[in-house]
mmCIF file of C-alpha atoms and ligand atoms in Angstrom:
data_model
loop_
_atom_site.group_PDB
_atom_site.id
_atom_site.type_symbol
_atom_site.label_atom_id
_atom_site.label_comp_id
_atom_site.label_asym_id
_atom_site.label_seq_id
_atom_site.Cartn_x
_atom_site.Cartn_y
_atom_site.Cartn_z
ATOM 1 C CA MET A 1 0.112 -0.055 0.141
ATOM 2 C CA ILE A 2 1.515 3.513 -0.841
ATOM 3 C CA VAL A 3 0.632 6.719 0.633
ATOM 4 C CA GLN A 4 0.542 9.620 -1.437
ATOM 5 C CA GLU A 5 0.533 13.072 -0.578
ATOM 6 C CA ASN A 6 -1.063 16.489 -2.132
ATOM 7 C CA TYR A 7 -3.193 13.919 -4.249
ATOM 8 C CA SER A 8 -5.766 15.001 -6.975
ATOM 9 C CA LEU A 9 -9.374 14.013 -6.385
ATOM 10 C CA LYS A 10 -10.551 15.556 -9.663
ATOM 11 C CA GLN A 11 -10.888 12.306 -11.231
ATOM 12 C CA LEU A 12 -12.139 10.868 -8.219
ATOM 13 C CA ASN A 13 -15.477 12.845 -7.816
ATOM 14 C CA THR A 14 -18.146 12.739 -10.312
ATOM 15 C CA PHE A 15 -18.756 16.942 -9.616
ATOM 16 C CA GLY A 16 -15.165 16.746 -11.267
ATOM 17 C CA ILE A 17 -14.169 19.324 -8.348
ATOM 18 C CA ASN A 18 -10.645 20.438 -8.310
ATOM 19 C CA ALA A 19 -9.767 19.408 -4.741
ATOM 20 C CA SER A 20 -7.064 17.354 -3.599
ATOM 21 C CA ALA A 21 -6.053 15.238 -0.426
ATOM 22 C CA LYS A 22 -3.291 15.793 1.828
ATOM 23 C CA PHE A 23 -2.669 11.891 1.821
ATOM 24 C CA PHE A 24 -4.231 9.314 -0.213
ATOM 25 C CA ALA A 25 -4.072 5.616 -0.279
ATOM 26 C CA THR A 26 -5.811 2.712 -2.091
ATOM 27 C CA ILE A 27 -6.947 -0.012 0.143
ATOM 28 C CA SER A 28 -7.451 -3.501 -1.005
ATOM 29 C CA SER A 29 -8.121 -5.595 1.914
ATOM 30 C CA THR A 30 -9.468 -5.056 5.779
ATOM 31 C CA ASP A 31 -6.038 -5.752 6.751
ATOM 32 C CA GLU A 32 -4.719 -2.817 5.053
ATOM 33 C CA PHE A 33 -7.210 -0.599 6.382
ATOM 34 C CA LYS A 34 -6.266 -1.949 9.931
ATOM 35 C CA GLU A 35 -2.436 -1.509 9.029
ATOM 36 C CA ILE A 36 -3.291 2.374 8.198
ATOM 37 C CA LEU A 37 -5.845 2.952 10.789
ATOM 38 C CA SER A 38 -3.355 1.956 13.325
ATOM 39 C CA ASP A 39 -0.381 3.767 12.206
ATOM 40 C CA GLN A 40 1.030 6.321 14.461
ATOM 41 C CA LEU A 41 1.343 8.897 11.670
ATOM 42 C CA PHE A 42 -2.265 8.917 10.939
ATOM 43 C CA ASN A 43 -3.263 8.983 14.629
ATOM 44 C CA GLY A 44 -5.675 12.438 15.125
ATOM 45 C CA VAL A 45 -5.439 12.697 11.122
ATOM 46 C CA SER A 46 -9.289 12.933 9.707
ATOM 47 C CA LYS A 47 -10.253 10.252 7.556
ATOM 48 C CA LEU A 48 -12.354 9.839 4.302
ATOM 49 C CA ILE A 49 -13.533 6.587 2.848
ATOM 50 C CA LEU A 50 -14.247 7.308 -0.636
ATOM 51 C CA GLY A 51 -16.280 5.009 -2.875
ATOM 52 C CA GLY A 52 -17.171 6.044 -6.426
ATOM 53 C CA GLY A 53 -17.568 9.911 -4.992
ATOM 54 C CA SER A 54 -20.863 10.314 -6.732
ATOM 55 C CA ASN A 55 -22.392 11.531 -3.651
ATOM 56 C CA LEU A 56 -20.075 14.348 -2.283
ATOM 57 C CA LEU A 57 -19.117 17.906 -2.851
ATOM 58 C CA PHE A 58 -15.714 18.667 -1.796
ATOM 59 C CA THR A 59 -16.235 22.311 -1.002
ATOM 60 C CA LYS A 60 -12.197 22.423 -0.102
ATOM 61 C CA SER A 61 -9.361 20.193 -0.142
ATOM 62 C CA PHE A 62 -9.125 17.443 2.255
ATOM 63 C CA ASP A 63 -7.016 18.307 5.032
ATOM 64 C CA GLY A 64 -6.517 14.445 6.117
ATOM 65 C CA ILE A 65 -6.372 11.090 4.383
ATOM 66 C CA VAL A 66 -8.600 9.934 1.957
ATOM 67 C CA LEU A 67 -8.798 6.174 1.694
ATOM 68 C CA LYS A 68 -10.436 4.659 -1.396
ATOM 69 C CA ASN A 69 -12.288 1.741 -0.862
ATOM 70 C CA ASN A 70 -11.007 -1.340 -3.410
ATOM 71 C CA LEU A 71 -12.214 -4.511 -1.766
ATOM 72 C CA LYS A 72 -13.500 -6.553 -3.936
ATOM 73 C CA GLY A 73 -15.327 -10.026 -4.590
ATOM 74 C CA ILE A 74 -18.797 -11.288 -4.849
ATOM 75 C CA GLU A 75 -19.837 -14.685 -3.058
ATOM 76 C CA LEU A 76 -22.793 -16.641 -2.654
ATOM 77 C CA THR A 77 -22.916 -17.300 0.795
ATOM 78 C CA LYS A 78 -26.032 -19.558 1.534
ATOM 79 C CA GLU A 79 -29.395 -20.134 -0.236
ATOM 80 C CA ASP A 80 -32.500 -21.712 1.019
ATOM 81 C CA GLU A 81 -36.104 -22.455 -0.794
ATOM 82 C CA ASP A 82 -37.067 -18.856 -1.282
ATOM 83 C CA TYR A 83 -33.477 -16.609 -1.130
ATOM 84 C CA TYR A 84 -30.144 -16.267 -2.516
ATOM 85 C CA TYR A 85 -27.751 -14.609 0.350
ATOM 86 C CA VAL A 86 -25.005 -12.695 -1.901
ATOM 87 C CA LYS A 87 -22.134 -11.067 -0.225
ATOM 88 C CA ALA A 88 -20.701 -7.994 -2.161
ATOM 89 C CA ALA A 89 -17.176 -6.438 -0.886
ATOM 90 C CA ALA A 90 -17.799 -2.708 -0.498
ATOM 91 C CA GLY A 91 -15.276 -1.754 -3.194
ATOM 92 C CA GLU A 92 -17.233 -3.278 -6.085
ATOM 93 C CA VAL A 93 -18.764 -1.082 -8.633
ATOM 94 C CA TRP A 94 -23.126 -1.165 -7.942
ATOM 95 C CA HIS A 95 -23.985 -1.042 -11.411
ATOM 96 C CA GLU A 96 -21.693 -4.306 -12.184
ATOM 97 C CA PHE A 97 -22.761 -6.022 -9.103
ATOM 98 C CA VAL A 98 -26.374 -5.503 -10.170
ATOM 99 C CA MET A 99 -25.692 -6.853 -13.425
ATOM 100 C CA HIS A 100 -23.935 -10.292 -11.866
ATOM 101 C CA CYS A 101 -27.333 -10.346 -9.873
ATOM 102 C CA ILE A 102 -29.474 -10.133 -12.929
ATOM 103 C CA LYS A 103 -27.364 -12.813 -14.968
ATOM 104 C CA ASN A 104 -27.433 -15.328 -12.189
ATOM 105 C CA ASN A 105 -31.365 -14.490 -11.725
ATOM 106 C CA TYR A 106 -31.093 -13.427 -8.235
ATOM 107 C CA ALA A 107 -34.104 -10.684 -8.145
ATOM 108 C CA GLY A 108 -34.618 -7.620 -6.222
ATOM 109 C CA LEU A 109 -31.685 -4.951 -7.415
ATOM 110 C CA GLU A 110 -33.022 -4.703 -10.955
ATOM 111 C CA ASN A 111 -35.157 -1.500 -10.413
ATOM 112 C CA LEU A 112 -31.447 0.081 -8.899
ATOM 113 C CA SER A 113 -29.624 -0.688 -11.964
ATOM 114 C CA LEU A 114 -27.211 2.020 -13.190
ATOM 115 C CA ILE A 115 -26.936 4.031 -9.893
ATOM 116 C CA PRO A 116 -23.362 5.198 -9.854
ATOM 117 C CA GLY A 117 -21.129 4.093 -7.022
ATOM 118 C CA CYS A 118 -20.058 1.474 -4.886
ATOM 119 C CA VAL A 119 -21.482 -1.365 -3.361
ATOM 120 C CA GLY A 120 -20.255 0.072 0.472
ATOM 121 C CA ALA A 121 -21.467 3.187 0.030
ATOM 122 C CA SER A 122 -25.077 1.788 -0.693
ATOM 123 C CA PRO A 123 -26.484 1.586 2.877
ATOM 124 C CA MET A 124 -25.160 4.929 3.728
ATOM 125 C CA GLN A 125 -28.216 6.769 2.336
ATOM 126 C CA ASN A 126 -30.080 3.391 1.708
ATOM 127 C CA ILE A 127 -29.835 4.064 -2.267
ATOM 128 C CA GLY A 128 -33.064 3.961 -3.876
ATOM 129 C CA ALA A 129 -35.013 4.199 -7.586
ATOM 130 C CA TYR A 130 -38.053 3.631 -9.280
ATOM 131 C CA GLY A 131 -40.092 2.311 -6.226
ATOM 132 C CA VAL A 132 -37.403 0.461 -4.545
ATOM 133 C CA GLU A 133 -34.649 0.850 -1.958
ATOM 134 C CA ILE A 134 -31.886 -1.485 -0.968
ATOM 135 C CA LYS A 135 -33.562 -1.858 2.266
ATOM 136 C CA ASP A 136 -36.113 -4.049 0.686
ATOM 137 C CA SER A 137 -32.867 -6.702 0.003
ATOM 138 C CA PHE A 138 -30.705 -6.090 2.466
ATOM 139 C CA PHE A 139 -29.509 -8.885 4.984
ATOM 140 C CA GLU A 140 -26.574 -7.530 6.871
ATOM 141 C CA LEU A 141 -23.292 -5.833 6.412
ATOM 142 C CA GLU A 142 -19.849 -6.025 8.010
ATOM 143 C CA ALA A 143 -18.123 -2.841 9.294
ATOM 144 C CA LEU A 144 -14.640 -1.964 10.882
ATOM 145 C CA HIS A 145 -14.676 0.507 13.733
ATOM 146 C CA ILE A 146 -12.199 3.347 12.907
ATOM 147 C CA GLN A 147 -11.250 3.719 16.277
ATOM 148 C CA ASP A 148 -10.504 0.589 17.794
ATOM 149 C CA LEU A 149 -10.521 -1.521 14.729
ATOM 150 C CA SER A 150 -13.338 -4.183 15.955
ATOM 151 C CA ILE A 151 -15.377 -5.899 13.137
ATOM 152 C CA HIS A 152 -19.257 -5.261 13.786
ATOM 153 C CA THR A 153 -22.160 -6.986 11.940
ATOM 154 C CA PHE A 154 -25.366 -5.014 11.536
ATOM 155 C CA ASN A 155 -28.817 -6.394 10.186
ATOM 156 C CA ASN A 156 -31.577 -4.423 8.625
ATOM 157 C CA SER A 157 -32.817 -2.835 11.711
ATOM 158 C CA ASP A 158 -29.729 -1.799 13.176
ATOM 159 C CA CYS A 159 -28.864 0.231 10.236
ATOM 160 C CA LYS A 160 -32.286 2.466 10.782
ATOM 161 C CA PHE A 161 -32.639 2.884 7.080
ATOM 162 C CA GLY A 162 -35.202 5.832 6.120
ATOM 163 C CA TYR A 163 -35.719 7.523 2.890
ATOM 164 C CA ARG A 164 -31.900 8.426 2.022
ATOM 165 C CA GLU A 165 -30.809 7.966 5.482
ATOM 166 C CA SER A 166 -29.344 5.189 7.833
ATOM 167 C CA VAL A 167 -27.392 4.933 11.281
ATOM 168 C CA PHE A 168 -24.041 5.703 9.309
ATOM 169 C CA LYS A 169 -25.451 9.082 8.134
ATOM 170 C CA ARG A 170 -26.444 9.957 11.931
ATOM 171 C CA GLU A 171 -25.412 8.490 15.298
ATOM 172 C CA LEU A 172 -22.625 6.697 13.626
ATOM 173 C CA LYS A 173 -21.539 9.258 11.098
ATOM 174 C CA ASN A 174 -17.439 8.680 10.491
ATOM 175 C CA GLN A 175 -17.300 6.029 12.879
ATOM 176 C CA PHE A 176 -17.155 2.890 10.346
ATOM 177 C CA ILE A 177 -16.128 1.634 7.416
ATOM 178 C CA ILE A 178 -18.280 -0.874 5.811
ATOM 179 C CA SER A 179 -16.281 -3.654 4.123
ATOM 180 C CA SER A 180 -19.210 -5.926 2.826
ATOM 181 C CA VAL A 181 -22.925 -6.301 2.324
ATOM 182 C CA THR A 182 -25.299 -8.996 2.149
ATOM 183 C CA PHE A 183 -28.307 -8.723 0.163
ATOM 184 C CA LYS A 184 -31.164 -11.506 0.571
ATOM 185 C CA LEU A 185 -32.408 -11.968 -3.360
ATOM 186 C CA SER A 186 -35.305 -13.544 -4.053
ATOM 187 C CA LYS A 187 -35.761 -17.001 -6.128
ATOM 188 C CA LYS A 188 -39.259 -15.922 -7.084
ATOM 189 C CA PRO A 189 -39.169 -12.218 -8.716
ATOM 190 C CA ASN A 190 -41.926 -9.859 -7.445
ATOM 191 C CA PHE A 191 -41.668 -7.362 -9.849
ATOM 192 C CA ASN A 192 -42.261 -3.694 -9.249
ATOM 193 C CA THR A 193 -43.116 -1.721 -12.230
ATOM 194 C CA SER A 194 -45.122 0.936 -9.991
ATOM 195 C CA TYR A 195 -43.503 3.938 -11.599
ATOM 196 C CA GLY A 196 -45.243 4.541 -14.712
ATOM 197 C CA ALA A 197 -42.094 5.228 -16.701
ATOM 198 C CA ILE A 198 -41.115 1.788 -16.541
ATOM 199 C CA GLU A 199 -44.627 0.468 -18.054
ATOM 200 C CA LYS A 200 -44.039 2.865 -20.560
ATOM 201 C CA GLU A 201 -40.597 1.824 -21.587
ATOM 202 C CA LEU A 202 -41.143 -1.905 -21.242
ATOM 203 C CA GLU A 203 -43.979 -1.292 -23.726
ATOM 204 C CA THR A 204 -42.070 0.708 -26.171
ATOM 205 C CA MET A 205 -39.395 -2.015 -25.663
ATOM 206 C CA GLY A 206 -42.097 -4.622 -26.921
ATOM 207 C CA ILE A 207 -41.733 -6.796 -23.374
ATOM 208 C CA SER A 208 -44.786 -9.074 -23.252
ATOM 209 C CA GLU A 209 -43.423 -11.172 -20.507
ATOM 210 C CA LEU A 210 -41.776 -9.467 -17.465
ATOM 211 C CA SER A 211 -38.540 -10.648 -16.409
ATOM 212 C CA ILE A 212 -35.892 -8.651 -13.772
ATOM 213 C CA GLN A 213 -33.770 -8.730 -17.346
ATOM 214 C CA ALA A 214 -36.149 -6.429 -18.856
ATOM 215 C CA ILE A 215 -36.900 -4.564 -15.914
ATOM 216 C CA SER A 216 -33.208 -3.563 -15.582
ATOM 217 C CA LYS A 217 -32.881 -2.637 -19.189
ATOM 218 C CA ALA A 218 -36.088 -0.591 -19.149
ATOM 219 C CA VAL A 219 -34.567 1.447 -16.069
ATOM 220 C CA CYS A 220 -31.428 1.623 -17.750
ATOM 221 C CA ASN A 221 -32.815 3.127 -20.925
ATOM 222 C CA ILE A 222 -34.777 5.360 -18.831
ATOM 223 C CA ARG A 223 -32.217 6.918 -16.546
ATOM 224 C CA SER A 224 -29.605 7.148 -19.849
ATOM 225 C CA SER A 225 -32.232 9.281 -21.443
ATOM 226 C CA LYS A 226 -33.304 11.533 -18.276
ATOM 227 C CA LEU A 227 -30.214 12.002 -16.308
ATOM 228 C CA PRO A 228 -26.951 13.885 -17.237
ATOM 229 C CA ASN A 229 -23.916 11.635 -17.692
ATOM 230 C CA PRO A 230 -21.209 12.469 -14.970
ATOM 231 C CA SER A 231 -18.236 11.562 -17.445
ATOM 232 C CA GLU A 232 -20.121 14.322 -19.711
ATOM 233 C CA ILE A 233 -21.290 17.134 -17.160
ATOM 234 C CA GLY A 234 -20.382 16.930 -13.564
ATOM 235 C CA ASN A 235 -23.025 16.159 -11.169
ATOM 236 C CA ALA A 236 -23.982 13.998 -8.218
ATOM 237 C CA GLY A 237 -27.402 12.706 -9.217
ATOM 238 C CA SER A 238 -30.372 14.444 -6.893
ATOM 239 C CA PHE A 239 -28.798 17.255 -5.193
ATOM 240 C CA PHE A 240 -31.684 17.975 -2.416
ATOM 241 C CA LYS A 241 -34.042 15.335 -1.047
ATOM 242 C CA ASN A 242 -37.804 15.392 -1.417
ATOM 243 C CA PRO A 243 -39.007 17.526 1.653
ATOM 244 C CA GLU A 244 -42.162 15.705 4.007
ATOM 245 C CA VAL A 245 -44.552 18.142 5.236
ATOM 246 C CA SER A 246 -47.799 17.368 7.518
ATOM 247 C CA ARG A 247 -50.979 17.194 5.695
ATOM 248 C CA ASN A 248 -52.194 20.798 6.599
ATOM 249 C CA LYS A 249 -49.261 22.368 5.328
ATOM 250 C CA TYR A 250 -49.699 20.732 2.302
ATOM 251 C CA GLU A 251 -53.319 21.198 1.974
ATOM 252 C CA SER A 252 -52.462 24.976 2.721
ATOM 253 C CA LEU A 253 -49.922 24.912 -0.148
ATOM 254 C CA LYS A 254 -52.129 23.071 -2.525
ATOM 255 C CA ALA A 255 -54.927 25.983 -1.805
ATOM 256 C CA SER A 256 -52.111 28.759 -3.294
ATOM 257 C CA PHE A 257 -50.332 26.445 -5.752
ATOM 258 C CA PRO A 258 -52.937 24.009 -7.075
ATOM 259 C CA THR A 259 -50.195 22.113 -9.564
ATOM 260 C CA ILE A 260 -47.987 21.313 -6.480
ATOM 261 C CA VAL A 261 -46.797 17.911 -7.006
ATOM 262 C CA GLY A 262 -46.880 15.572 -3.552
ATOM 263 C CA TYR A 263 -47.330 11.805 -2.601
ATOM 264 C CA GLU A 264 -49.389 10.804 0.507
ATOM 265 C CA LEU A 265 -46.861 8.681 3.282
ATOM 266 C CA GLU A 266 -48.181 6.111 5.219
ATOM 267 C CA ASN A 267 -47.260 8.243 8.285
ATOM 268 C CA GLY A 268 -50.053 10.781 7.285
ATOM 269 C CA ASN A 269 -47.233 13.158 6.050
ATOM 270 C CA VAL A 270 -46.957 14.288 2.401
ATOM 271 C CA LYS A 271 -43.667 14.037 0.505
ATOM 272 C CA LEU A 272 -43.430 17.014 -1.971
ATOM 273 C CA ALA A 273 -41.414 17.106 -5.278
ATOM 274 C CA ALA A 274 -38.115 19.291 -4.416
ATOM 275 C CA GLY A 275 -37.562 19.356 -8.517
ATOM 276 C CA TRP A 276 -41.152 21.222 -8.643
ATOM 277 C CA LEU A 277 -40.408 23.676 -6.255
ATOM 278 C CA ILE A 278 -37.002 24.313 -7.493
ATOM 279 C CA GLU A 279 -38.660 24.671 -10.909
ATOM 280 C CA GLN A 280 -41.539 26.944 -9.743
ATOM 281 C CA SER A 281 -38.998 29.247 -8.173
ATOM 282 C CA GLY A 282 -37.497 30.005 -11.395
ATOM 283 C CA TRP A 283 -34.338 28.069 -11.055
ATOM 284 C CA LYS A 284 -34.252 25.133 -13.471
ATOM 285 C CA GLY A 285 -31.493 25.574 -16.578
ATOM 286 C CA LYS A 286 -30.109 28.729 -14.462
ATOM 287 C CA THR A 287 -26.202 29.022 -14.248
ATOM 288 C CA ILE A 288 -24.175 31.463 -11.987
ATOM 289 C CA GLY A 289 -20.833 30.952 -13.705
ATOM 290 C CA ASP A 290 -20.246 27.658 -14.163
ATOM 291 C CA ALA A 291 -22.161 26.318 -11.469
ATOM 292 C CA GLY A 292 -25.721 25.270 -12.558
ATOM 293 C CA VAL A 293 -29.500 23.532 -12.416
ATOM 294 C CA HIS A 294 -29.782 20.958 -15.250
ATOM 295 C CA LYS A 295 -31.974 22.188 -17.992
ATOM 296 C CA LEU A 296 -34.052 19.152 -17.575
ATOM 297 C CA GLN A 297 -33.716 17.861 -13.876
ATOM 298 C CA ALA A 298 -34.402 20.598 -11.726
ATOM 299 C CA LEU A 299 -33.116 18.458 -8.726
ATOM 300 C CA VAL A 300 -29.562 17.857 -10.323
ATOM 301 C CA LEU A 301 -26.982 20.675 -9.725
ATOM 302 C CA VAL A 302 -24.256 20.647 -12.519
ATOM 303 C CA ASN A 303 -20.627 21.533 -13.002
ATOM 304 C CA TYR A 304 -20.507 23.229 -16.655
ATOM 305 C CA GLY A 305 -16.547 23.165 -16.512
ATOM 306 C CA ASN A 306 -14.238 24.744 -13.536
ATOM 307 C CA ALA A 307 -17.178 25.559 -11.161
ATOM 308 C CA SER A 308 -15.584 25.063 -7.391
ATOM 309 C CA GLY A 309 -17.352 22.923 -4.512
ATOM 310 C CA ASN A 310 -18.058 26.442 -2.955
ATOM 311 C CA GLU A 311 -19.770 27.849 -5.987
ATOM 312 C CA ILE A 312 -21.855 24.925 -5.952
ATOM 313 C CA TYR A 313 -22.648 24.933 -2.448
ATOM 314 C CA ASP A 314 -23.781 28.824 -2.542
ATOM 315 C CA LEU A 315 -25.822 28.026 -5.582
ATOM 316 C CA SER A 316 -27.687 25.309 -3.652
ATOM 317 C CA GLN A 317 -28.118 27.947 -0.630
ATOM 318 C CA LYS A 318 -29.516 30.681 -2.894
ATOM 319 C CA ILE A 319 -32.190 27.701 -3.992
ATOM 320 C CA MET A 320 -32.943 26.784 -0.581
ATOM 321 C CA ASP A 321 -33.334 30.283 0.712
ATOM 322 C CA ASP A 322 -35.801 30.896 -2.431
ATOM 323 C CA VAL A 323 -37.901 27.679 -1.916
ATOM 324 C CA LYS A 324 -38.009 28.534 1.732
ATOM 325 C CA GLU A 325 -39.264 32.151 1.123
ATOM 326 C CA LYS A 326 -41.583 31.406 -1.814
ATOM 327 C CA TYR A 327 -43.301 28.040 0.105
ATOM 328 C CA GLY A 328 -42.032 28.137 3.545
ATOM 329 C CA VAL A 329 -40.436 24.395 2.868
ATOM 330 C CA GLU A 330 -36.666 23.791 3.952
ATOM 331 C CA LEU A 331 -34.880 21.687 1.724
ATOM 332 C CA GLU A 332 -32.311 19.159 2.713
ATOM 333 C CA ARG A 333 -29.226 18.399 0.957
ATOM 334 C CA GLU A 334 -28.743 14.858 0.211
ATOM 335 C CA VAL A 335 -25.281 15.114 -1.230
ATOM 336 C CA ASN A 336 -22.596 14.932 1.609
ATOM 337 C CA ILE A 337 -21.104 18.189 1.945
ATOM 338 C CA ILE A 338 -17.130 17.642 2.535
HETATM 339 C C1 LIG B 1 -25.769 10.381 -12.138
HETATM 340 C C2 LIG B 1 -26.118 9.977 -10.816
HETATM 341 C C3 LIG B 1 -27.403 9.758 -10.481
HETATM 342 C C4 LIG B 1 -27.596 9.076 -9.297
HETATM 343 N N1 LIG B 1 -28.767 8.160 -8.949
HETATM 344 C C5 LIG B 1 -29.272 7.976 -7.677
HETATM 345 C C6 LIG B 1 -30.422 7.276 -7.524
HETATM 346 O O1 LIG B 1 -31.001 7.050 -8.185
HETATM 347 N N2 LIG B 1 -30.725 6.727 -6.327
HETATM 348 C C7 LIG B 1 -29.555 6.998 -4.946
HETATM 349 O O2 LIG B 1 -30.088 6.543 -4.121
HETATM 350 N N3 LIG B 1 -28.500 7.861 -5.499
HETATM 351 C C8 LIG B 1 -28.083 8.154 -6.589
HETATM 352 N N4 LIG B 1 -27.162 8.908 -6.666
HETATM 353 C C9 LIG B 1 -25.820 9.226 -5.687
HETATM 354 C C10 LIG B 1 -24.856 7.892 -5.696
HETATM 355 O O3 LIG B 1 -25.009 7.559 -6.642
HETATM 356 C C11 LIG B 1 -25.281 7.097 -4.636
HETATM 357 O O4 LIG B 1 -25.431 7.708 -3.111
HETATM 358 C C12 LIG B 1 -24.039 6.027 -4.536
HETATM 359 O O5 LIG B 1 -24.478 5.044 -3.544
HETATM 360 C C13 LIG B 1 -22.712 6.756 -3.840
HETATM 361 O O6 LIG B 1 -21.852 5.562 -3.858
HETATM 362 P P1 LIG B 1 -20.059 6.135 -3.836
HETATM 363 O O7 LIG B 1 -19.525 4.768 -4.065
HETATM 364 O O8 LIG B 1 -20.095 7.216 -5.187
HETATM 365 O O9 LIG B 1 -20.460 7.012 -2.714
HETATM 366 P P2 LIG B 1 -19.087 8.269 -2.437
HETATM 367 O O10 LIG B 1 -19.759 9.316 -2.958
HETATM 368 O O11 LIG B 1 -17.717 7.849 -2.557
HETATM 369 O O12 LIG B 1 -19.426 8.343 -1.132
HETATM 370 C C14 LIG B 1 -20.455 8.950 -0.119
HETATM 371 C C15 LIG B 1 -20.525 9.030 1.587
HETATM 372 O O13 LIG B 1 -20.567 7.732 1.479
HETATM 373 C C16 LIG B 1 -19.201 7.576 2.587
HETATM 374 N N5 LIG B 1 -18.634 6.085 2.273
HETATM 375 C C17 LIG B 1 -18.686 5.527 0.920
HETATM 376 N N6 LIG B 1 -18.135 4.511 0.999
HETATM 377 C C18 LIG B 1 -17.997 4.114 2.290
HETATM 378 C C19 LIG B 1 -17.855 2.839 3.272
HETATM 379 N N7 LIG B 1 -17.432 1.660 2.492
HETATM 380 N N8 LIG B 1 -17.591 2.767 4.452
HETATM 381 C C20 LIG B 1 -18.355 3.858 4.925
HETATM 382 N N9 LIG B 1 -18.339 5.074 4.566
HETATM 383 C C21 LIG B 1 -18.114 4.933 3.297
HETATM 384 C C22 LIG B 1 -18.131 8.593 2.056
HETATM 385 O O14 LIG B 1 -17.281 8.936 3.064
HETATM 386 C C23 LIG B 1 -19.359 9.641 1.821
HETATM 387 O O15 LIG B 1 -19.699 10.092 3.139
HETATM 388 C C24 LIG B 1 -26.844 9.344 -7.961
HETATM 389 C C25 LIG B 1 -25.531 9.530 -8.243
HETATM 390 C C26 LIG B 1 -25.352 10.517 -10.067
HETATM 391 C C27 LIG B 1 -23.975 11.120 -9.899
#
């Protein structure tokens, strides 16, 4: 393992922000993580675990050590009548792992095809798309405690998954390195085409018999046509979460803004479409220097070239202030600010 100094992170974050790390190392095994974490040289030095860099925004260079997770391996650990239990090391690329599952007819992750990043980050915010979240197929994960180097196993309820949330973003923030994730994948697929766009795409594809392969392909087609490709325009997907408001608040907003988009939740609250709030506040397609709001997806902030992390951050703050002023709704950033 080599530790490099003043290492450029520009190619390692999908926003393409020109930041660097004081120290940088690529880690390929849990033993290497233990070795570096117990090195006196890095005692008291801040640590950042990096996967695909697709859910973070560097607002400054990182004055510590960045550990790029490169743990690899996929293993079928057991199976029973109904499920396959598939364990993937944290450094596996998420979409490649999903493709492995689809090839082997392990059902459950097909709606999550083409999400950028690595397996190890997937539980951090309980990644989700097209009506499915990883918590629906998550079995357990293994993680290394950064301070005492003990290995812990977390089951589904230990992770306290929520909408783009987990215990690792809250109480246990910066305390653990996730080293592997095990998914419980179905032998009898339970197809989820509840998102209208999937049904429509399957129709366009001329699919008459559903399969996890067809759903995955449909999701890939939709995502490729809708979302900006980070290798062409820097971005980190949805920059904000969809905010949750009380039913009363929703009713009063609806009275003033009849076209407002909201989805009822089981707890009685309503989730508002952040994209609608941003678009109606006039931000869709706007740019300030090289920082901008995507012209087709108001939820996606983009780097059109040489925007700094602070310029993207400032743009996000202006949007949040405007939405708050116009609708009285607080937007929350989904992307991790570093
Ligand atoms: C075009 C685009 C589309 C996207 N679409 C979606 C979507 O549909 N749904 C969705 O949920 N997300 C989406 N995202 C966001 C992103 O892809 C996911 O959040 C992804 O899981 C991030 O993985 P990563 O490996 O890139 O994490 P990184 O950005 O590298 O890290 C994210 C955070 O997790 C921490 N972390 C990473 N790995 C570990 C580990 N092994 N142990 C402990 N901490 C770790 C990091 O320190 C950081 O705080 C999208 C992003 C882009 C660019």
